[in-house]
Structures are given as C-alpha cells and as structure tokens.
Amino acid sequence: MLFTEDFLHYVWKFRLFDHNALQTTDNETLHITSPGLHNTHSGPDFQNARLSIGDTIWAGNVEIHLASSDWHKHHHTNDGAYHNVVLHVVYENDEQITLPDGRRLPTLILKGRIAADLYSRYHQLAYGNQRIIPCEGTIKTVSSLSLHNWLTRVLVERLEKKSDSVIATLQNNRGDWEETFYQHLAANFGFKVNALPFELMAKSLPQNLLAKNKNNPMQIEALIFGQAGFLEEDFKDDYPNKLRSEYQYLRKKYGLSPIEKHLWKFMRLRPQNFPTIRLAQFAALIVQSNHLFSKILEIKEIEQLRELFTSISVNVYWESHYRFDAESKPATKNLGQGSIDLLLMNTVAVFLFSYGNHHQLQRYIDRGMQLLEDLPVESNHVVTDFEALGIKVKTAFESQALLELKNSYCNHKKCLTCGVGNQILNIT
Ligand code: SF4
C-alpha cells in the first residue's frame, strides 16, 4: 500500500487510528491528550502535543515518519530542533532510534491501527483517476448543509485575498477609497482581456483630475480616450478630431502622458466588447457619477446598484460606431445586464467586503456577501463542471466559492484540508 507522510499527518491530526491499549515500542502505556498543532514549516511535524508515557506527562513535539529509519534519512539525529521530540509516530518500525543523550526515542507504531477503507477513500481522493476533480464520485454524498458551510468559508477566503489587493492599492493611494475604487472599477471594465490597459489608463489619469472637468462630458471623454492612447492620429470624423484637440490642450495643461495604444486588444472580441465601446461606457459613468464609491456605500438594494450602471448613456457617436472613423449599423451601446452584474460581482461586492474588513464594520461585509447571494450565477466552465457532478449552482455566491474551491483546493489536491474531503472521510 502506498502511504504518504501527509496521510499519516492527517491520521494523527484527526486521531483516525485505533486508540485501544496504545503502547510505545518499549511497552509503556501511551495516552494522547492532544495531538498538538500541525507545523507546516521546518521542524517537527506537530508542536505542543500533550501525552503521557507510563507515569510521565509530556508536553512537546511529535515527529511522524513512514518508517522509523527515516529519522536518520531526514538528518534529524544531529539537528537540535528535533532533540525535544517526545514521541516518534511511525507506520513501520524498522529501527530503534536513540537520541544523542542516549535516551531511546519513544515510538508509536500505527501499522494495524488504521482502517483499510479510510486509506482507500483517501487514496481515491489523492490518487484516483479523475475527469474533473478528485472527489467527483463522492461529492454528492456530502450533505447540502455541509457543502454550503464549506463554500461560505471558501468564499470568505477568496474575498480576503481580493481584499488584500484592494488594500495594497489603497495604501498606494494614501487611503483614498474613491481613487482606489475608480482604479479597480476601470480594470474590471476591461473584462479580463483589456484589464491591464484599462488599469494603466486609470492610474495615469487621477480621478480628481476628471472631477475638475466633470461638467464638460467632451473633456472627460477626451481625457479618457486620450490617456488610453487613441487620440494620437488624425481622423476623418468630426467627433474624434474634436476629442483630439481637447485632449491636446488638456494633456499640456496637466502634463499627461498617454499609455501605448497597442496594449488594447480587439481580436476575438465581439464588437459590443471592443475597448473603444468600454471606454465610452466608462467615460459616461464618470460623467454621470461623482463619488461613486460613497454612493455605493449608501445603497442597500441590488436594483439601485444596477441603476447606477443602467442609467448611463454613451456619446451618440457610438450608436453608429464601434471604432473611430468606421460607421456601422445603429445599435445601442449602453452596458448590458450581464456586464453590469459582472461589475457588481467583481468590483462592488469585493469593495463592500474589503471596506467592512478594513474598518471592521460587519454590516458592509454582510452586504458584500448578500450582494453575491442576490446576483445570478455567472457562466464559466467551473460552474458547468460542478453542475455535471450534480451540484446545483444558483447564485454568484456559490459560483465564486466553487471557483475558489477548484483553483485553490481541488487543482492542488488539498482534499485533506477541504471541508468536503473531511466529510467524505467522515471527519466532522
Ligand atoms: S479539494 Fe475538496 S472538493 Fe476538491 S476534490 Fe478534494 S475533496 Fe473534493
């Protein structure tokens, strides 16, 4: 049977072995009060374990190996960090270990004490053939309450990671939440493909500079398209030529430098998602909304949040264009419902959570989570995969949690630290 040390760590941590008449290899009675804290850094595997051997009570470290001879193979003999190990836990005892002070290292053998089906279930998770995820054959046996509880925890982990990135930007912006929100919102207007140039454009164009020109939509559009690098050439149409001359004046006035136009991608995008259209929508949002983040903190209903984005109108030029100087069939270019919900999910919910987390205001954390519960599930292959395994996914709360579960746990086979894996192995 192919055991790994990880499996033995798991067995020790959750006491998944037969505790009946435990003895060390020196035939002394062993009683375990606490297995200790799992140490994933250098040094013994478990720290501060509490146990008694014979009449002596010990508090100290536990080292775990597949075979006792691994003690030497892992060079613990002369490593001072291992001299206070109080118990050596092994699957097989192929050598008695003696410490430098001449003491025989107390050893517990686990062979014969671990249920065979525990290992086969573990083995299936860790090494079984899989099409989608390691537990694909058993995930349906996990109760919906346990799954929901675990997904909630995983979602919080995801939001905390995103929050770290928000707080890093906040620090760069000297604590300015509005500027930080504006930069992250811009990046999310790029919808992955153009996230980087959108973010660079926003960072090159501080929001307070836009605010100075807020009463002049043409100037806002000129600043945004100009800093995006789209106004560096002559045009046939009047509208872009006007933007260009506005931008040339504003660029000199504020000492601006545009980003490189070639950073923007049009390939394989539907015209509705061209960066020119997204920039026009972003400009329209800036024209319409001052202090957007402050407004969002006050709004409690999802429909009012959606309204902030549905009520914007791009410049009439874009109704018959997807790019400058290229006329097309008239079509509305305002943000669609799907795009708005993605912005609410990736920006608004994340900022509500981050703001609440940073200021320790639970009501904003709750509102960020509630917003995800209220938003519909987004479509992606992870959701499709879990649905194929019989998991019903109804909200963005669940789909975001499943994304995190797949990327941070399943893909790395972290089944032993996963709530689903623990349920499958009958650990509660
Ligand atoms: S990490 Fe959890 S959900 Fe993913 S395969 Fe393992 S047990 Fe299943």
Coordinates of C-alpha atoms and ligand atoms in Angstrom, one line a residue:
M1 CA 0.0 0.0 0.0
L2 CA 1.4 3.4 -1.0
F3 CA 1.1 5.7 2.0
T4 CA 2.4 9.2 2.1
E5 CA 3.5 11.1 5.2
D6 CA 0.7 13.6 4.5
F7 CA -1.8 10.8 5.1
L8 CA -0.1 9.9 8.4
H9 CA -0.2 13.6 9.4
Y10 CA -3.9 13.6 8.7
V11 CA -4.4 10.4 10.6
W12 CA -2.5 11.8 13.6
K13 CA -4.1 15.2 13.5
F14 CA -7.7 13.8 13.5
R15 CA -6.8 10.8 15.7
L16 CA -8.1 8.4 13.0
F17 CA -6.4 5.3 14.4
D18 CA -7.4 2.7 16.9
H19 CA -6.6 4.1 20.4
N20 CA -7.2 0.8 22.2
A21 CA -4.3 -0.1 24.5
L22 CA -1.8 2.2 23.0
Q23 CA 1.8 1.4 23.8
T24 CA 5.3 2.6 22.8
T25 CA 7.7 0.2 21.3
D26 CA 9.2 -0.1 24.8
N27 CA 5.8 -1.4 26.0
E28 CA 5.0 1.7 28.0
T29 CA 1.4 2.8 28.2
L30 CA 0.7 5.7 26.0
H31 CA -2.2 8.2 26.4
I32 CA -2.7 11.1 24.0
T33 CA -4.4 14.2 25.4
S34 CA -3.8 16.4 22.4
P35 CA -2.0 15.7 19.1
G36 CA -0.6 19.2 19.0
L37 CA -0.5 21.9 16.4
H38 CA 0.3 20.9 12.8
N39 CA 3.6 22.6 11.8
T40 CA 3.8 23.1 8.1
H41 CA 7.2 24.9 8.3
S42 CA 10.6 23.5 9.2
G43 CA 11.0 21.5 12.4
P44 CA 8.9 18.6 14.0
D45 CA 5.6 17.9 12.4
F46 CA 3.4 18.6 15.4
Q47 CA 4.1 21.1 18.2
N48 CA 2.9 21.3 21.7
A49 CA 1.4 17.9 21.8
R50 CA 0.2 16.6 25.2
L51 CA 0.5 13.0 26.2
S52 CA 1.6 10.6 28.9
I53 CA 4.0 7.8 28.6
G54 CA 3.9 5.4 31.6
D55 CA 3.6 7.7 34.6
T56 CA 5.2 10.7 32.9
I57 CA 3.2 13.6 31.4
W58 CA 4.8 15.2 28.4
A59 CA 4.2 18.5 26.5
G60 CA 6.3 18.7 23.4
N61 CA 6.8 17.9 19.8
V62 CA 5.8 14.9 17.7
E63 CA 7.6 13.7 14.6
I64 CA 5.9 11.4 12.0
H65 CA 7.5 9.1 9.5
L66 CA 6.5 6.3 7.3
A67 CA 9.4 4.2 8.7
S68 CA 11.4 4.9 11.9
S69 CA 14.7 4.8 9.9
D70 CA 13.5 8.0 8.1
W71 CA 14.7 9.8 11.3
H72 CA 18.3 9.3 10.1
K73 CA 17.5 9.6 6.4
H74 CA 16.0 13.1 7.1
H75 CA 19.1 14.0 9.1
H76 CA 17.2 14.6 12.4
T77 CA 19.9 13.0 14.6
N78 CA 22.2 16.0 14.8
D79 CA 19.5 18.6 14.3
G80 CA 18.8 20.4 17.7
A81 CA 15.3 21.2 16.5
Y82 CA 14.4 17.5 16.9
H83 CA 16.0 16.9 20.3
N84 CA 12.9 17.8 22.2
V85 CA 10.6 15.4 20.2
V86 CA 8.6 13.5 22.8
L87 CA 7.1 10.9 20.5
H88 CA 8.0 9.4 17.2
V89 CA 4.9 8.2 15.3
V90 CA 5.7 5.7 12.5
Y91 CA 3.8 3.4 10.2
E92 CA 6.6 0.8 10.3
N93 CA 9.3 0.4 13.0
D94 CA 12.4 -0.8 11.1
E95 CA 14.9 0.7 13.5
Q96 CA 15.0 1.8 17.1
I97 CA 16.1 5.5 17.3
T98 CA 18.4 6.6 20.1
L99 CA 18.8 10.3 20.9
P100 CA 22.3 11.9 21.3
D101 CA 21.8 11.8 25.1
G102 CA 21.4 8.0 24.9
R103 CA 17.7 8.1 25.5
R104 CA 15.6 5.7 23.4
L105 CA 13.1 7.8 21.4
P106 CA 9.5 6.7 22.5
T107 CA 7.8 5.4 19.4
L108 CA 4.2 4.6 18.4
I109 CA 3.6 2.2 15.5
L110 CA 0.4 2.9 13.5
K111 CA 0.5 -0.2 11.4
G112 CA -2.6 -2.3 12.1
R113 CA -4.4 0.6 13.7
I114 CA -5.7 2.4 10.6
A115 CA -8.9 1.2 9.0
A116 CA -8.3 -0.1 5.5
D117 CA -11.3 1.7 4.0
L118 CA -10.0 5.1 5.3
Y119 CA -6.9 4.7 3.3
S120 CA -8.9 3.6 0.2
R121 CA -11.1 6.6 0.4
Y122 CA -8.1 8.8 1.0
H123 CA -6.3 7.1 -1.9
Q124 CA -9.3 7.7 -4.2
L125 CA -9.2 11.4 -3.3
A126 CA -5.4 11.8 -3.6
Y127 CA -4.6 9.5 -6.5
G128 CA -7.8 8.2 -8.1
N129 CA -8.5 8.7 -11.8
Q130 CA -10.3 11.9 -12.3
R131 CA -12.1 13.7 -15.1
I132 CA -12.9 16.9 -13.2
I133 CA -11.9 16.8 -9.5
P134 CA -10.6 14.1 -7.2
C135 CA -13.9 13.6 -5.3
E136 CA -16.1 13.6 -8.3
G137 CA -17.5 10.2 -7.5
T138 CA -18.4 11.1 -3.9
I139 CA -19.1 14.8 -3.6
K140 CA -22.8 14.2 -4.0
T141 CA -22.7 12.2 -0.7
V142 CA -21.9 15.4 1.2
S143 CA -25.0 17.0 2.7
S144 CA -26.1 20.3 1.2
L145 CA -25.7 22.0 4.6
S146 CA -22.1 20.9 5.0
L147 CA -21.3 21.9 1.4
H148 CA -22.9 25.3 1.9
N149 CA -20.9 25.9 5.2
W150 CA -17.7 24.9 3.5
L151 CA -18.5 27.1 0.4
T152 CA -19.2 30.1 2.7
R153 CA -15.8 29.6 4.3
V154 CA -14.0 29.3 0.9
L155 CA -15.8 32.4 -0.4
V156 CA -14.6 34.4 2.6
E157 CA -11.0 33.2 1.8
R158 CA -11.5 34.3 -1.8
L159 CA -12.8 37.8 -0.7
E160 CA -10.0 38.1 1.8
K161 CA -7.4 37.5 -1.0
K162 CA -9.1 40.1 -3.2
S163 CA -9.3 42.4 -0.3
D164 CA -5.5 42.2 0.2
S165 CA -5.1 43.5 -3.3
V166 CA -7.6 46.3 -2.7
I167 CA -5.8 47.4 0.5
A168 CA -2.4 47.3 -1.3
T169 CA -3.9 49.8 -3.9
L170 CA -5.5 51.8 -1.1
Q171 CA -2.1 52.2 0.6
N172 CA -0.6 53.4 -2.7
N173 CA -3.4 55.9 -3.0
R174 CA -2.7 57.1 0.6
G175 CA -6.0 55.8 2.0
D176 CA -8.2 57.3 -0.8
W177 CA -11.1 54.8 -1.2
E178 CA -12.7 56.7 -4.1
E179 CA -9.5 56.7 -6.2
T180 CA -8.9 53.0 -5.3
F181 CA -12.4 52.1 -6.3
Y182 CA -12.1 54.1 -9.6
Q183 CA -8.9 52.2 -10.5
H184 CA -10.3 48.7 -9.7
L185 CA -13.6 49.5 -11.5
A186 CA -11.6 50.6 -14.5
A187 CA -9.6 47.3 -14.5
N188 CA -12.9 45.4 -14.3
F189 CA -14.3 47.4 -17.2
G190 CA -11.6 45.7 -19.2
F191 CA -13.3 42.4 -18.6
K192 CA -10.1 40.3 -18.4
V193 CA -8.9 40.8 -22.0
N194 CA -8.3 44.6 -21.5
A195 CA -8.0 44.8 -17.8
L196 CA -4.3 45.8 -17.9
P197 CA -4.6 48.8 -20.3
F198 CA -7.7 49.9 -18.5
E199 CA -5.9 49.9 -15.2
L200 CA -2.9 51.6 -16.6
M201 CA -5.1 54.3 -18.2
A202 CA -6.9 54.9 -14.9
K203 CA -3.6 55.1 -12.9
S204 CA -2.3 57.7 -15.5
L205 CA -5.4 59.8 -15.0
P206 CA -6.3 60.5 -11.4
Q207 CA -9.9 60.8 -10.6
N208 CA -9.6 64.2 -9.1
L209 CA -8.4 65.5 -12.4
L210 CA -11.5 64.1 -14.1
A211 CA -13.6 65.7 -11.3
K212 CA -12.2 69.1 -12.3
N213 CA -13.8 68.6 -15.7
K214 CA -16.9 66.9 -14.6
N215 CA -19.3 69.5 -16.1
N216 CA -17.9 69.0 -19.5
P217 CA -18.6 65.5 -20.9
M218 CA -16.5 66.2 -24.0
Q219 CA -13.4 66.9 -21.9
I220 CA -14.0 63.7 -19.8
E221 CA -14.2 61.6 -23.0
A222 CA -11.1 63.4 -24.4
L223 CA -9.1 62.7 -21.2
I224 CA -10.1 59.0 -21.1
F225 CA -9.6 58.3 -24.8
G226 CA -6.5 60.4 -24.9
Q227 CA -4.8 58.8 -22.0
A228 CA -5.8 55.4 -23.5
G229 CA -3.6 56.3 -26.5
F230 CA -6.5 56.5 -29.0
L231 CA -6.1 60.2 -29.9
E232 CA -2.6 60.3 -31.4
E233 CA -3.6 60.4 -35.0
D234 CA -5.8 62.5 -37.5
F235 CA -9.3 61.3 -38.1
K236 CA -11.9 61.7 -40.8
D237 CA -14.9 62.2 -38.4
D238 CA -15.5 65.4 -36.5
Y239 CA -16.1 63.7 -33.1
P240 CA -12.7 62.1 -32.7
N241 CA -11.0 65.2 -34.1
K242 CA -12.7 67.3 -31.5
L243 CA -11.7 64.9 -28.8
R244 CA -8.2 65.1 -30.1
S245 CA -7.9 68.8 -30.0
E246 CA -9.5 68.9 -26.5
Y247 CA -7.0 66.3 -25.4
Q248 CA -4.0 68.1 -26.8
Y249 CA -4.9 71.2 -24.8
L250 CA -5.7 69.2 -21.6
R251 CA -2.6 67.0 -21.9
K252 CA -0.4 70.1 -22.0
K253 CA -2.3 71.7 -19.1
Y254 CA -2.0 68.7 -16.8
G255 CA 1.3 67.3 -18.0
L256 CA -0.1 64.0 -19.0
S257 CA 1.4 61.1 -21.0
P258 CA -0.9 58.5 -22.7
I259 CA -0.4 54.8 -22.5
E260 CA 0.5 52.8 -25.6
K261 CA -2.4 52.2 -27.9
H262 CA -1.1 48.8 -28.9
L263 CA -1.8 47.4 -25.4
W264 CA -5.5 47.3 -26.3
K265 CA -6.9 44.1 -27.8
F266 CA -9.7 43.9 -30.3
M267 CA -9.0 40.4 -31.6
R268 CA -11.6 37.7 -30.9
L269 CA -13.9 40.2 -29.1
R270 CA -17.4 40.8 -30.1
P271 CA -17.7 44.4 -31.4
Q272 CA -20.0 45.2 -28.4
N273 CA -17.0 44.4 -26.1
F274 CA -14.4 46.4 -28.1
P275 CA -12.3 48.6 -25.8
T276 CA -13.5 51.7 -27.6
I277 CA -17.0 50.9 -26.5
R278 CA -16.0 50.0 -23.0
L279 CA -14.0 53.3 -22.7
A280 CA -17.1 55.2 -24.0
Q281 CA -19.2 53.5 -21.3
F282 CA -16.6 54.2 -18.6
A283 CA -16.5 57.9 -19.7
A284 CA -20.3 58.0 -19.5
L285 CA -20.2 56.5 -16.0
I286 CA -17.6 59.1 -14.8
V287 CA -19.7 61.9 -16.3
Q288 CA -22.8 60.8 -14.5
S289 CA -21.4 59.8 -11.2
N290 CA -19.5 61.8 -8.7
H291 CA -18.1 60.0 -5.6
L292 CA -19.4 56.7 -6.9
F293 CA -17.9 54.6 -4.0
S294 CA -19.6 56.9 -1.4
K295 CA -22.9 56.3 -3.2
I296 CA -22.4 52.6 -3.3
L297 CA -21.8 52.5 0.5
E298 CA -25.2 54.1 1.0
I299 CA -27.2 51.9 -1.4
K300 CA -28.7 48.7 0.1
E301 CA -30.8 47.3 -2.8
I302 CA -29.3 45.5 -5.7
E303 CA -31.7 47.2 -8.2
Q304 CA -30.5 50.6 -7.1
L305 CA -26.9 49.4 -7.6
R306 CA -27.8 48.2 -11.1
E307 CA -29.5 51.5 -11.8
L308 CA -26.1 53.3 -11.3
F309 CA -24.8 51.5 -14.3
T310 CA -28.0 51.1 -16.5
S311 CA -28.8 54.8 -16.4
I312 CA -25.6 55.9 -18.3
S313 CA -25.7 56.9 -21.9
V314 CA -22.6 56.8 -24.2
N315 CA -22.0 59.7 -26.6
V316 CA -24.4 59.5 -29.6
Y317 CA -21.4 59.0 -31.9
W318 CA -21.0 55.4 -30.6
E319 CA -24.6 54.5 -31.6
S320 CA -23.3 54.1 -35.1
H321 CA -19.7 53.2 -34.5
Y322 CA -17.6 50.5 -32.8
R323 CA -14.3 52.2 -33.6
F324 CA -13.4 55.8 -34.7
D325 CA -14.0 56.5 -38.4
A326 CA -15.8 53.2 -39.0
E327 CA -19.5 53.6 -39.4
S328 CA -21.7 50.6 -38.5
K329 CA -25.4 49.7 -38.3
P330 CA -27.0 51.7 -35.4
A331 CA -27.2 49.8 -32.1
T332 CA -27.4 50.7 -28.5
K333 CA -24.0 50.7 -26.8
N334 CA -25.0 51.0 -23.2
L335 CA -23.9 48.4 -20.7
G336 CA -25.9 45.1 -20.8
Q337 CA -27.3 43.4 -17.8
G338 CA -24.7 40.6 -17.8
S339 CA -21.8 43.1 -17.9
I340 CA -23.4 45.2 -15.1
D341 CA -23.8 42.1 -12.9
L342 CA -20.1 41.1 -13.5
L343 CA -19.1 44.6 -12.4
L344 CA -21.3 44.3 -9.3
M345 CA -19.7 40.9 -8.6
N346 CA -16.1 41.7 -9.2
T347 CA -15.9 45.3 -8.0
V348 CA -18.8 46.4 -5.9
A349 CA -19.2 43.2 -3.8
V350 CA -15.4 43.0 -3.3
F351 CA -15.2 46.6 -2.2
L352 CA -18.1 46.3 0.2
F353 CA -16.3 43.3 1.8
S354 CA -12.9 45.0 1.7
Y355 CA -14.2 48.2 3.3
G356 CA -16.0 46.3 6.0
N357 CA -13.0 44.1 6.7
H358 CA -10.6 47.0 6.8
H359 CA -12.7 49.1 9.1
Q360 CA -14.1 46.1 11.0
L361 CA -17.7 47.1 10.0
Q362 CA -19.6 43.8 9.8
R363 CA -22.5 45.4 8.0
Y364 CA -20.5 46.1 4.9
I365 CA -19.0 42.6 4.9
D366 CA -22.6 41.2 5.2
R367 CA -23.7 43.5 2.3
G368 CA -20.9 42.3 0.1
M369 CA -21.8 38.7 0.8
Q370 CA -25.5 39.4 0.4
L371 CA -24.9 41.1 -3.0
L372 CA -23.2 37.9 -4.2
E373 CA -26.2 35.9 -3.0
D374 CA -28.6 38.2 -4.9
L375 CA -26.6 38.1 -8.1
P376 CA -27.2 35.3 -10.6
V377 CA -24.6 32.6 -11.3
E378 CA -22.0 33.6 -13.9
S379 CA -21.4 31.2 -16.7
N380 CA -17.9 29.6 -16.8
H381 CA -16.5 26.1 -17.2
V382 CA -16.0 25.6 -13.5
V383 CA -19.7 26.0 -12.8
T384 CA -20.5 23.7 -15.8
D385 CA -18.2 21.1 -14.3
F386 CA -19.7 21.1 -10.9
E387 CA -23.2 21.1 -12.3
A388 CA -22.2 18.0 -14.3
L389 CA -21.3 16.4 -10.9
G390 CA -24.9 17.1 -9.7
I391 CA -24.1 20.3 -7.7
K392 CA -26.8 22.9 -8.1
V393 CA -25.4 26.4 -8.6
K394 CA -27.9 29.2 -8.4
T395 CA -26.1 32.3 -7.3
A396 CA -22.8 34.2 -7.7
F397 CA -22.1 33.4 -4.1
E398 CA -21.9 29.7 -5.0
S399 CA -20.2 30.1 -8.3
Q400 CA -17.5 32.4 -6.8
A401 CA -17.0 29.9 -4.0
L402 CA -16.7 27.0 -6.4
L403 CA -14.2 28.9 -8.4
E404 CA -12.1 29.3 -5.3
L405 CA -12.6 25.7 -4.3
K406 CA -11.5 24.4 -7.7
N407 CA -8.5 26.7 -8.1
S408 CA -7.2 26.7 -4.5
Y409 CA -8.1 23.2 -3.3
C410 CA -9.1 20.7 -6.0
N411 CA -6.4 21.6 -8.5
H412 CA -3.8 21.2 -5.8
K413 CA -5.4 18.0 -4.3
K414 CA -5.8 19.7 -1.0
C415 CA -8.6 17.2 -0.1
L416 CA -7.3 16.6 3.4
T417 CA -7.7 20.3 4.3
C418 CA -11.0 20.6 2.5
G419 CA -14.4 20.5 4.3
V420 CA -15.8 18.3 1.5
G421 CA -12.8 15.9 1.8
N422 CA -13.2 15.8 5.5
Q423 CA -16.9 14.9 5.2
I424 CA -16.1 12.2 2.6
L425 CA -13.5 10.8 5.1
N426 CA -16.1 11.0 7.9
I427 CA -14.3 13.7 9.8
T428 CA -16.6 16.3 11.4
Ligands
SF4_1 S1 -10.4 19.6 -2.6 FE1 -12.4 19.1 -1.7 S2 -13.9 19.5 -3.3 FE2 -11.9 19.4 -4.3 S3 -11.7 17.3 -4.9 FE3 -10.8 17.4 -2.9 S4 -12.4 16.9 -1.5 FE4 -13.3 17.3 -3.5

